[in-house]
CSV table of C-alpha atoms in Angstrom, one decimal:
chain,number,residue,atom,x,y,z
N,1,MET,CA,224.9,152.8,154.6
N,2,GLN,CA,225.5,149.5,155.0
N,3,VAL,CA,223.6,146.9,152.9
N,4,LEU,CA,223.0,144.2,154.7
N,5,TYR,CA,220.7,140.6,153.1
N,6,LYS,CA,217.7,138.9,154.5
N,7,SER,CA,215.5,136.1,153.3
N,8,THR,CA,212.6,136.1,151.5
N,9,ARG,CA,210.8,133.6,153.8
N,10,GLY,CA,211.8,135.4,157.1
N,11,ASN,CA,214.0,133.4,159.3
N,12,GLY,CA,214.9,136.8,160.2
N,13,GLU,CA,218.9,136.6,160.1
N,14,GLU,CA,220.5,139.3,158.3
N,15,LEU,CA,224.0,138.8,156.6
N,16,THR,CA,226.6,141.1,155.2
N,17,ALA,CA,226.9,140.8,151.4
N,18,SER,CA,229.7,138.7,151.9
N,19,GLN,CA,227.9,136.3,154.2
N,20,ALA,CA,225.1,136.2,151.8
N,21,ILE,CA,227.1,135.5,148.9
N,22,LEU,CA,229.4,132.9,150.7
N,23,LYS,CA,226.2,130.9,151.7
N,24,GLY,CA,224.0,131.0,148.2
N,25,LEU,CA,220.9,129.9,149.8
N,26,ALA,CA,219.2,130.9,153.1
N,27,GLU,CA,218.9,128.2,155.6
N,28,ASP,CA,214.8,128.5,155.1
N,29,GLY,CA,214.9,128.1,151.5
N,30,GLY,CA,214.4,131.9,150.5
N,31,LEU,CA,216.8,134.0,148.5
N,32,PHE,CA,218.7,136.6,150.3
N,33,VAL,CA,217.2,140.3,149.2
N,34,PRO,CA,219.0,143.4,150.3
N,35,THR,CA,217.1,144.9,153.3
N,36,SER,CA,216.8,147.8,150.9
N,37,ILE,CA,217.5,149.1,147.7
N,38,PRO,CA,220.6,151.5,147.3
N,39,VAL,CA,220.6,154.7,145.5
N,40,LEU,CA,223.0,156.0,142.9
N,41,GLU,CA,224.1,158.9,144.1
N,42,THR,CA,226.4,159.5,141.0
N,43,SER,CA,224.4,161.4,137.8
N,44,MET,CA,223.7,159.3,135.2
N,45,GLU,CA,225.5,162.5,133.0
N,46,GLU,CA,228.6,161.7,135.8
N,47,LEU,CA,228.0,157.8,134.5
N,48,SER,CA,227.7,158.1,131.0
N,49,GLN,CA,231.6,159.1,130.6
N,50,LYS,CA,232.8,156.6,132.9
N,51,SER,CA,234.2,152.8,131.7
N,52,TYR,CA,232.3,150.0,132.0
N,53,GLN,CA,234.6,148.8,135.1
N,54,GLU,CA,234.4,152.4,136.5
N,55,VAL,CA,229.9,152.5,136.6
N,56,ALA,CA,230.4,148.5,138.0
N,57,TYR,CA,232.5,149.6,141.4
N,58,GLU,CA,229.6,152.5,141.3
N,59,VAL,CA,226.9,150.3,141.8
N,60,MET,CA,228.4,147.5,143.0
N,61,ARG,CA,230.1,149.4,146.1
N,62,ARG,CA,226.6,150.1,147.2
N,63,PHE,CA,225.5,146.8,147.7
N,64,LEU,CA,228.3,144.7,148.6
N,65,THR,CA,229.0,147.3,151.4
N,66,ASP,CA,231.5,144.8,153.6
N,67,PHE,CA,233.7,144.6,150.3
N,68,THR,CA,236.6,147.7,150.7
N,69,GLU,CA,237.2,150.1,147.8
N,70,GLU,CA,240.4,147.8,146.9
N,71,GLU,CA,239.0,144.2,147.3
N,72,LEU,CA,235.7,145.5,144.7
N,73,LYS,CA,238.1,147.5,142.6
N,74,ASN,CA,240.5,144.3,142.5
N,75,CYS,CA,237.8,141.9,141.7
N,76,ILE,CA,236.5,144.2,138.9
N,77,ALA,CA,239.9,144.2,137.6
N,78,LYS,CA,239.9,140.9,137.1
N,79,ALA,CA,236.1,139.9,135.7
N,80,TYR,CA,236.3,142.7,133.3
N,81,ASP,CA,239.7,142.1,131.0
N,82,GLU,CA,240.6,141.0,127.8
N,83,LYS,CA,238.4,138.2,128.5
N,84,PHE,CA,235.8,140.5,126.9
N,85,ASP,CA,236.5,140.5,123.0
N,86,THR,CA,235.3,144.6,123.2
N,87,LYS,CA,236.5,147.5,125.7
N,88,GLU,CA,233.1,148.3,126.2
N,89,ILE,CA,232.2,145.4,127.2
N,90,ALA,CA,228.7,145.9,126.8
N,91,PRO,CA,228.0,147.5,123.6
N,92,LEU,CA,224.6,148.9,122.7
N,93,VAL,CA,224.1,149.1,118.9
N,94,GLN,CA,220.8,150.4,117.2
N,95,LYS,CA,218.8,147.9,114.8
N,96,GLY,CA,215.5,148.8,113.5
N,97,ASP,CA,213.5,150.5,116.4
N,98,ALA,CA,215.7,149.3,119.2
N,99,TYR,CA,218.8,149.4,121.2
N,100,TYR,CA,220.4,145.9,121.7
N,101,LEU,CA,222.7,145.7,124.8
N,102,GLU,CA,224.9,143.0,123.4
N,103,LEU,CA,226.0,141.5,126.6
N,104,PHE,CA,227.6,138.0,124.7
N,105,HIS,CA,231.1,139.6,124.5
N,106,GLY,CA,232.8,137.3,127.5
N,107,ALA,CA,234.5,134.2,127.2
N,108,THR,CA,231.4,131.6,126.9
N,109,ILE,CA,229.3,134.3,124.6
N,110,ALA,CA,226.6,134.5,126.8
N,111,PHE,CA,225.3,137.2,129.1
N,112,LYS,CA,226.2,134.7,132.2
N,113,ASP,CA,229.6,135.6,132.0
N,114,MET,CA,228.7,139.1,132.6
N,115,ALA,CA,228.7,138.1,136.1
N,116,LEU,CA,230.1,134.8,136.5
N,117,SER,CA,233.3,136.8,135.7
N,118,ILE,CA,233.3,138.1,138.9
N,119,LEU,CA,231.5,135.7,141.1
N,120,PRO,CA,234.4,133.4,141.8
N,121,HIS,CA,236.2,136.6,142.7
N,122,LEU,CA,233.9,138.0,145.3
N,123,MET,CA,233.5,134.4,146.8
N,124,THR,CA,237.1,133.9,147.7
N,125,THR,CA,237.2,137.6,148.5
N,126,ALA,CA,234.1,137.0,150.7
N,127,ALA,CA,235.9,133.2,152.6
N,128,LYS,CA,239.2,135.4,153.3
N,129,LYS,CA,236.7,137.7,155.3
N,130,ASN,CA,235.0,135.5,157.0
N,131,HIS,CA,237.8,133.7,157.3
N,132,ALA,CA,236.5,130.1,156.1
N,133,GLU,CA,238.5,127.4,156.2
N,134,LYS,CA,236.4,125.2,154.3
N,135,GLU,CA,236.3,124.2,150.6
N,136,ILE,CA,233.3,125.8,148.6
N,137,VAL,CA,231.7,123.5,146.0
N,138,ILE,CA,229.9,125.4,143.7
N,139,LEU,CA,226.5,123.6,143.4
N,140,THR,CA,224.7,125.3,139.9
N,141,ALA,CA,221.8,123.4,137.8
N,142,THR,CA,222.1,125.0,134.0
N,143,SER,CA,219.5,125.2,131.1
N,144,GLY,CA,222.6,125.7,129.0
N,145,ASP,CA,225.0,128.9,129.6
N,146,THR,CA,225.3,129.4,133.6
N,147,GLY,CA,227.1,126.0,133.3
N,148,LYS,CA,229.8,126.8,131.2
N,149,ALA,CA,229.9,130.7,131.8
N,150,ALA,CA,230.5,129.6,136.2
N,151,MET,CA,233.0,126.3,134.9
N,152,ALA,CA,235.1,129.1,133.0
N,153,GLY,CA,235.3,131.3,136.2
N,154,PHE,CA,235.7,129.1,138.8
N,155,ALA,CA,237.9,126.4,136.6
N,156,ASP,CA,241.0,126.1,139.3
N,157,VAL,CA,240.3,128.9,141.4
N,158,PRO,CA,241.9,127.6,144.7
N,159,GLY,CA,239.3,126.2,147.4
N,160,THR,CA,236.6,125.9,144.9
N,161,ARG,CA,235.3,122.8,143.0
N,162,ILE,CA,232.3,123.2,140.8
N,163,ILE,CA,230.0,120.7,140.0
N,164,VAL,CA,227.2,121.6,137.0
N,165,PHE,CA,224.1,119.3,136.6
N,166,TYR,CA,222.3,119.9,132.6
N,167,PRO,CA,219.4,118.4,131.1
N,168,LYS,CA,220.9,115.9,129.1
N,169,ASN,CA,218.4,116.5,126.1
N,170,GLY,CA,217.7,120.1,127.2
N,171,VAL,CA,220.4,122.0,125.4
N,172,SER,CA,221.9,122.9,122.0
N,173,PRO,CA,225.2,120.9,120.6
N,174,ILE,CA,227.2,124.1,121.3
N,175,GLN,CA,226.5,124.8,124.6
N,176,GLU,CA,226.9,120.9,125.2
N,177,LYS,CA,230.2,120.7,123.6
N,178,GLN,CA,231.0,124.0,125.5
N,179,MET,CA,230.4,122.3,129.3
N,180,LEU,CA,232.1,118.6,128.0
N,181,THR,CA,234.9,120.3,127.1
N,182,GLN,CA,236.0,122.6,129.8
N,183,LYS,CA,239.2,122.4,131.7
N,184,GLY,CA,239.8,122.4,135.0
N,185,ALA,CA,240.7,120.4,137.8
N,186,ASN,CA,237.9,121.2,140.1
N,187,THR,CA,235.4,121.3,137.3
N,188,TYR,CA,232.4,118.5,136.9
N,189,VAL,CA,229.8,118.3,134.6
N,190,VAL,CA,226.8,115.6,135.3
N,191,GLY,CA,224.0,115.2,132.6
N,192,ILE,CA,220.5,114.1,133.9
N,193,THR,CA,217.7,112.2,132.6
N,194,GLY,CA,215.1,115.3,133.0
N,195,ASN,CA,214.6,119.2,132.6
N,196,PHE,CA,216.4,122.0,133.8
N,197,ASP,CA,213.4,122.5,136.5
N,198,ASP,CA,214.2,118.8,137.5
N,199,ALA,CA,217.8,119.8,137.7
N,200,GLN,CA,217.1,122.9,139.6
N,201,THR,CA,214.7,121.1,142.1
N,202,GLY,CA,217.6,118.7,143.1
N,203,VAL,CA,220.1,121.4,143.4
N,204,LYS,CA,217.8,123.1,146.2
N,205,LYS,CA,216.8,120.0,147.7
N,206,MET,CA,221.2,119.1,148.1
N,207,PHE,CA,221.0,122.7,149.8
N,208,HIS,CA,218.7,121.8,152.6
N,209,ASP,CA,219.9,117.9,153.0
N,210,LYS,CA,220.6,117.7,156.5
N,211,GLU,CA,222.3,114.3,156.5
N,212,LEU,CA,224.4,115.5,153.4
N,213,SER,CA,225.6,119.2,155.1
N,214,GLU,CA,227.2,117.2,157.9
N,215,GLN,CA,228.8,114.8,155.7
N,216,LEU,CA,230.2,117.8,153.6
N,217,ASP,CA,231.0,119.8,157.4
N,218,LYS,CA,233.3,116.8,158.5
N,219,ALA,CA,235.3,116.2,155.3
N,220,GLY,CA,235.6,120.1,154.9
N,221,PHE,CA,233.5,121.4,152.3
N,222,GLN,CA,230.6,124.0,152.4
N,223,PHE,CA,228.1,124.5,149.4
N,224,SER,CA,227.4,127.8,147.6
N,225,SER,CA,225.3,128.2,144.3
N,226,ALA,CA,226.6,129.8,141.1
N,227,ASN,CA,223.1,130.6,140.0
N,228,SER,CA,221.4,133.4,139.9
N,229,ILE,CA,219.7,132.6,143.1
N,230,ASN,CA,223.5,134.0,144.5
N,231,ILE,CA,223.2,137.6,145.5
N,232,GLY,CA,226.6,137.8,143.8
N,233,ARG,CA,225.1,136.8,140.4
N,234,LEU,CA,222.8,139.2,140.8
N,235,VAL,CA,224.4,142.5,141.9
N,236,PRO,CA,226.8,142.5,139.2
N,237,GLN,CA,223.7,142.2,136.3
N,238,VAL,CA,222.3,145.1,137.7
N,239,VAL,CA,225.7,147.1,136.3
N,240,TYR,CA,224.6,146.6,132.7
N,241,TYR,CA,221.3,148.8,133.0
N,242,VAL,CA,223.1,151.4,134.7
N,243,TYR,CA,225.7,151.4,131.7
N,244,ALA,CA,223.6,151.1,128.8
N,245,TYR,CA,221.3,154.1,130.0
N,246,GLY,CA,224.6,156.1,130.2
N,247,SER,CA,225.5,154.9,126.6
N,248,LEU,CA,222.1,156.1,125.5
N,249,LEU,CA,223.0,159.5,126.7
N,250,ARG,CA,226.7,159.4,126.2
N,251,GLN,CA,225.4,159.0,121.9
N,252,GLY,CA,222.8,161.4,122.5
N,253,GLN,CA,219.9,159.1,121.9
N,254,ILE,CA,218.7,160.3,124.6
N,255,GLN,CA,218.2,163.5,127.2
N,256,ASN,CA,218.9,163.2,131.0
N,257,GLY,CA,215.9,161.7,132.8
N,258,GLU,CA,214.4,160.4,129.7
N,259,THR,CA,212.4,157.0,130.4
N,260,ILE,CA,213.5,154.1,128.4
N,261,ASN,CA,211.8,150.8,128.0
N,262,VAL,CA,213.6,147.6,128.6
N,263,VAL,CA,212.9,144.1,127.3
N,264,VAL,CA,214.3,141.2,128.5
N,265,PRO,CA,214.3,137.1,127.1
N,266,THR,CA,213.2,135.5,130.2
N,267,GLY,CA,213.5,132.5,132.1
N,268,ASN,CA,214.3,132.3,135.9
N,269,PHE,CA,213.9,135.8,136.1
N,270,GLY,CA,217.5,137.3,137.4
N,271,ASN,CA,217.8,139.1,134.0
N,272,ILE,CA,214.7,140.9,134.3
N,273,LEU,CA,214.8,141.3,138.1
N,274,ALA,CA,218.3,143.4,137.9
N,275,ALA,CA,216.7,145.6,135.2
N,276,TYR,CA,214.3,145.7,137.6
N,277,TYR,CA,216.7,147.1,140.8
N,278,ALA,CA,218.7,149.8,138.6
N,279,LYS,CA,214.9,151.0,138.3
N,280,GLN,CA,214.8,151.3,142.1
N,281,MET,CA,218.5,152.6,142.6
N,282,GLY,CA,217.2,155.8,140.1
N,283,VAL,CA,217.7,154.5,136.8
N,284,PRO,CA,214.5,156.4,134.4
N,285,ILE,CA,213.2,152.7,133.4
N,286,GLY,CA,209.1,152.8,132.4
N,287,LYS,CA,208.1,149.2,131.6
N,288,PHE,CA,209.8,146.0,131.8
N,289,LEU,CA,209.0,143.7,128.8
N,290,CYS,CA,209.3,140.1,129.9
N,291,ALA,CA,209.4,138.1,126.9
N,292,SER,CA,208.8,134.4,127.2
N,293,ASN,CA,209.1,131.3,124.5
N,294,GLU,CA,206.0,128.9,124.5
N,295,ASN,CA,207.0,128.3,127.9
N,296,ARG,CA,204.6,130.9,128.8
N,297,VAL,CA,204.2,130.6,132.6
N,298,LEU,CA,205.4,133.7,133.1
N,299,TYR,CA,203.3,135.4,130.3
N,300,ASP,CA,200.0,133.3,131.9
N,301,PHE,CA,201.4,135.1,135.4
N,302,PHE,CA,201.3,139.0,134.0
N,303,SER,CA,197.9,137.7,132.5
N,304,THR,CA,196.2,136.3,135.2
N,305,GLY,CA,198.1,136.9,138.8
N,306,ARG,CA,198.6,133.1,138.7
N,307,TYR,CA,201.3,130.9,138.9
N,308,ASP,CA,200.9,127.4,137.8
N,309,ARG,CA,203.9,125.4,136.3
N,310,ASN,CA,201.7,122.3,135.9
N,311,ARG,CA,202.1,122.1,132.0
N,312,GLU,CA,204.1,120.5,129.1
N,313,PHE,CA,207.2,121.3,129.5
N,314,VAL,CA,208.2,122.4,125.9
N,315,LEU,CA,212.0,121.9,124.7
N,316,THR,CA,212.4,125.1,122.5
N,317,ASN,CA,215.4,126.7,120.2
N,318,SER,CA,216.0,129.0,123.1
N,319,PRO,CA,216.6,126.5,125.6
N,320,SER,CA,217.8,128.5,128.0
N,321,MET,CA,214.1,129.8,129.0
N,322,ASP,CA,213.0,126.4,128.9
N,323,ILE,CA,211.9,127.0,132.6
N,324,LEU,CA,208.5,126.6,134.4
N,325,ILE,CA,210.0,127.3,137.9
N,326,SER,CA,211.3,130.6,137.8
N,327,SER,CA,213.1,131.1,140.9
N,328,ASN,CA,214.1,135.0,140.9
N,329,LEU,CA,210.2,135.7,141.0
N,330,GLU,CA,210.2,134.9,144.7
N,331,ARG,CA,212.1,138.2,144.8
N,332,LEU,CA,209.3,140.1,143.2
N,333,ILE,CA,206.7,138.5,144.6
N,334,TYR,CA,208.1,139.0,148.0
N,335,ARG,CA,208.9,142.8,147.5
N,336,ILE,CA,205.0,143.2,146.1
N,337,ALA,CA,203.7,141.3,149.2
N,338,GLY,CA,204.8,144.2,151.1
N,339,GLU,CA,207.8,142.5,152.6
N,340,ASP,CA,205.7,139.9,154.4
N,341,ALA,CA,207.6,137.0,154.4
N,342,LYS,CA,205.1,134.7,155.6
N,343,LYS,CA,202.8,135.7,152.7
N,344,ASN,CA,205.8,134.9,150.5
N,345,ARG,CA,206.6,131.6,151.9
N,346,GLU,CA,202.9,130.2,152.2
N,347,LEU,CA,203.0,131.0,147.6
N,348,MET,CA,206.5,129.5,147.4
N,349,GLU,CA,205.0,126.4,149.3
N,350,ALA,CA,202.0,126.1,147.3
N,351,LEU,CA,204.1,126.2,144.7
N,352,ALA,CA,206.2,123.3,145.6
N,353,GLY,CA,203.0,121.4,147.3
N,354,LYS,CA,199.8,121.9,144.0
N,355,GLY,CA,202.7,123.5,141.7
N,356,VAL,CA,200.1,127.1,141.4
N,357,TYR,CA,199.8,129.8,143.5
N,358,GLU,CA,197.5,133.0,143.2
N,359,ILE,CA,198.7,136.4,144.0
N,360,THR,CA,196.0,138.9,145.3
N,361,GLU,CA,194.6,142.1,143.5
N,362,GLU,CA,196.8,144.0,145.6
N,363,MET,CA,200.2,142.4,144.7
N,364,LYS,CA,198.7,142.4,141.4
N,365,ALA,CA,198.9,146.3,141.7
N,366,GLY,CA,202.4,146.0,142.1
N,367,LEU,CA,203.1,144.6,138.5
N,368,GLY,CA,201.8,147.3,136.5
N,369,GLU,CA,205.9,148.6,135.6
N,370,PHE,CA,205.9,144.7,133.6
N,371,TYR,CA,204.5,143.5,130.3
N,372,GLY,CA,204.2,139.7,129.5
N,373,ASN,CA,204.4,138.1,125.9
N,374,TYR,CA,205.6,135.1,124.5
N,375,ALA,CA,206.6,134.5,121.2
N,376,SER,CA,206.3,131.1,119.2
N,377,GLU,CA,209.0,129.2,117.5
N,378,GLU,CA,208.1,130.6,114.1
N,379,GLU,CA,207.7,134.2,115.5
N,380,THR,CA,211.4,133.7,116.8
N,381,ALA,CA,212.4,132.5,113.4
N,382,GLU,CA,210.8,135.1,111.8
N,383,ALA,CA,212.1,137.7,113.8
N,384,ILE,CA,215.5,135.9,112.9
N,385,LYS,CA,214.6,136.3,109.3
N,386,SER,CA,213.5,139.4,109.2
N,387,MET,CA,216.3,141.4,111.3
N,388,TYR,CA,218.7,139.8,109.0
N,389,GLU,CA,217.0,141.0,106.0
N,390,LYS,CA,216.4,144.2,106.7
N,391,THR,CA,219.4,145.3,108.5
N,392,GLY,CA,222.2,142.2,108.3
N,393,TYR,CA,222.2,142.2,111.6
N,394,VAL,CA,221.7,138.4,113.3
N,395,MET,CA,220.2,138.0,116.3
N,396,ASP,CA,220.0,134.2,118.4
N,397,THR,CA,217.2,132.4,119.0
N,398,HIS,CA,217.0,134.4,122.2
N,399,THR,CA,217.3,137.4,121.4
N,400,ALA,CA,214.5,137.4,119.0
N,401,VAL,CA,212.1,136.0,121.3
N,402,ALA,CA,212.9,139.3,123.1
N,403,SER,CA,213.1,141.0,119.8
N,404,SER,CA,209.5,140.1,118.4
N,405,VAL,CA,207.7,140.2,121.7
N,406,TYR,CA,209.1,144.0,121.6
N,407,GLU,CA,207.0,144.3,118.0
N,408,LYS,CA,204.0,142.6,119.7
N,409,TYR,CA,204.1,145.5,122.6
N,410,ARG,CA,204.1,148.2,120.2
N,411,LYS,CA,201.6,147.2,118.0
N,412,GLU,CA,199.5,146.8,120.8
N,413,ILE,CA,200.3,149.6,123.4
N,414,GLY,CA,201.6,151.7,120.8
N,415,ASP,CA,204.4,152.8,122.8
N,416,THR,CA,207.2,154.7,121.2
N,417,THR,CA,209.6,154.8,124.0
N,418,LYS,CA,212.8,154.7,123.4
N,419,THR,CA,213.3,150.8,124.0
N,420,VAL,CA,217.1,148.4,125.0
N,421,ILE,CA,216.7,144.9,124.6
N,422,ALA,CA,218.7,142.5,126.2
N,423,SER,CA,220.7,140.7,123.6
N,424,THR,CA,221.8,137.3,125.9
N,425,ALA,CA,223.5,135.1,123.5
N,426,SER,CA,225.4,135.0,120.6
N,427,PRO,CA,224.0,133.7,117.3
N,428,PHE,CA,226.9,131.4,117.4
N,429,LYS,CA,225.8,129.4,120.6
N,430,PHE,CA,222.5,128.5,118.9
N,431,THR,CA,223.9,128.0,115.1
N,432,ARG,CA,221.7,125.4,113.5
N,433,SER,CA,218.7,127.2,114.6
N,434,VAL,CA,219.9,130.9,113.6
N,435,MET,CA,220.8,129.6,110.0
N,436,LYS,CA,217.7,127.4,109.3
N,437,ALA,CA,215.6,130.4,110.8
N,438,ILE,CA,217.4,132.4,107.4
N,439,ASP,CA,217.3,129.4,104.9
N,440,GLU,CA,216.1,126.4,105.1
N,441,SER,CA,218.9,125.0,102.6
N,442,TYR,CA,221.3,125.4,105.7
N,443,GLU,CA,219.7,122.2,107.4
N,444,SER,CA,221.9,119.9,106.0
N,445,MET,CA,225.0,121.4,107.2
N,446,GLY,CA,227.0,120.1,110.3
N,447,ASP,CA,227.2,122.2,112.8
N,448,PHE,CA,230.7,123.6,112.5
N,449,GLU,CA,230.3,124.0,109.1
N,450,LEU,CA,227.5,126.4,109.7
N,451,VAL,CA,229.7,127.9,112.3
N,452,ASP,CA,231.6,129.6,109.4
N,453,GLU,CA,228.7,130.0,107.0
N,454,LEU,CA,227.5,132.7,109.8
N,455,SER,CA,230.5,133.8,110.3
N,456,LYS,CA,230.3,134.9,106.0
N,457,LEU,CA,226.5,135.8,106.6
N,458,ALA,CA,227.1,138.0,109.7
N,459,LYS,CA,230.4,139.6,108.6
N,460,ARG,CA,231.8,138.4,112.4
N,461,PRO,CA,235.0,136.5,112.7
N,462,VAL,CA,234.4,132.8,114.5
N,463,PRO,CA,234.4,133.9,118.7
N,464,LYS,CA,237.1,132.0,120.4
N,465,ALA,CA,235.0,129.8,122.3
N,466,ILE,CA,233.7,128.2,119.4
N,467,GLU,CA,237.3,127.7,117.5
N,468,GLU,CA,238.5,125.9,120.7
N,469,ILE,CA,235.9,123.6,121.0
N,470,ARG,CA,235.7,122.5,117.2
N,471,THR,CA,239.1,119.9,117.9
N,472,ALA,CA,238.9,120.2,122.3
N,473,PRO,CA,238.5,116.5,123.7
N,474,VAL,CA,235.5,115.4,125.7
N,475,LEU,CA,236.7,115.6,129.3
N,476,HIS,CA,233.1,114.9,130.9
N,477,ASN,CA,231.0,112.0,130.5
N,478,ARG,CA,228.7,111.6,133.4
N,479,VAL,CA,225.0,111.0,133.3
N,480,ALA,CA,222.5,110.5,135.9
N,481,ALA,CA,218.9,109.8,136.6
N,482,VAL,CA,217.8,112.7,139.0
N,483,GLU,CA,217.4,110.9,142.2
N,484,GLN,CA,220.9,110.0,142.0
N,485,MET,CA,222.1,113.6,142.1
N,486,PRO,CA,223.2,113.6,146.2
N,487,GLU,CA,225.6,110.1,145.3
N,488,VAL,CA,227.2,111.4,142.1
N,489,VAL,CA,227.9,114.8,144.7
N,490,ARG,CA,229.3,112.3,147.1
N,491,ASN,CA,231.4,110.4,144.6
N,492,ILE,CA,232.7,113.6,143.0
N,493,LEU,CA,233.6,114.7,146.7
N,494,GLY,CA,235.0,111.2,148.1
N,495,ILE,CA,232.7,111.5,151.1
């Protein structure tokens, strides 16, 4: 069955998967969603015996129906190879009362690698399939991890350039050093004097800037996106939830058909939406626990049905979640609105205009599978310290937010369903916050001294991604105001 893609804001066009991946964002400002969520025809028992790459093929071939078997298998083989430091790609480890799905074994030690390792291959294949003559310019905003993972994926890929905007004072020192030392003649990094939402809004505006689009066209360029607004980012994320269920089954931790819960530390809503899509495909998931940090816009939304970004923006120790406009939530809103594009468009216009929208009681009923809560900075630090003292396992700050919310859920609801927590980044990426949570005395050490101490403490080797940046020279030093973003892009592309 062919799966086509349409916009959540309903301009009526239906595209193939490869066309949607190339475009990134719909022309009407909406996000591409599948016309129907395909069902997994392979049994979970059969999937539990397959490798990560084999599960990836079984899941992705159902969404990306215009890719041939050879094309898709080739993309998967190039993505999930020795760039990952474990053959399992996404190992599942039991710690305390939950199972941690480690999504940080890729080249940049964050979960974004899971999708951004394959997106460049999907995109260049899609370009060939659609006879795209123009050079693809990947335009992306990052709250810390997407930028590095996207640049690592697209570095020196023929026919592409990548421009990443990030909040200059809103990422961890390690995250920033990873981006600023990125090699590749086609990679560009720009710090902006604003927050992630400013960067994301600026990028979206450029996608719909008619004058800029015409200039690009004349110069032989076309924009696409590596953010999770691109369906080519979202589909690969569905894979690891299917794989996690299979892992539990293979390890004898659950019976076939037994329901599990999933906890996801959430910023832009793509990662938890992928888990929701996995359930639609047939994975027995009961509850989706949406874990927020002190930027608790999603917690408030799930509690009240009112989405309100008019609030103070808080810089936290889990910076990849410091987001007030969760772009991918639009895909869920569209679904619970009964795929009513007009209703969805009205809500998104209200968000863009007044910064707030409220869903109907009927739509609220469609959120029954979701539970929202948040963890304060103190609770996040306590979760890291407590886990280390009880088990010797060291979590990063984002995973700790999820772990803390899971504990709140268990106390509040009393649900003992087996639970998978998405562990979205290596603790080495947020060393200072992690080490300070374990013991305040580490505060006086330098960033790389802390890396070595963490290695001893966690009994884990320092990841290659960190070793590489110890002495790497800074290659990018652009900084711009938000309103200068289009001008920066023109300068980079020479138009």
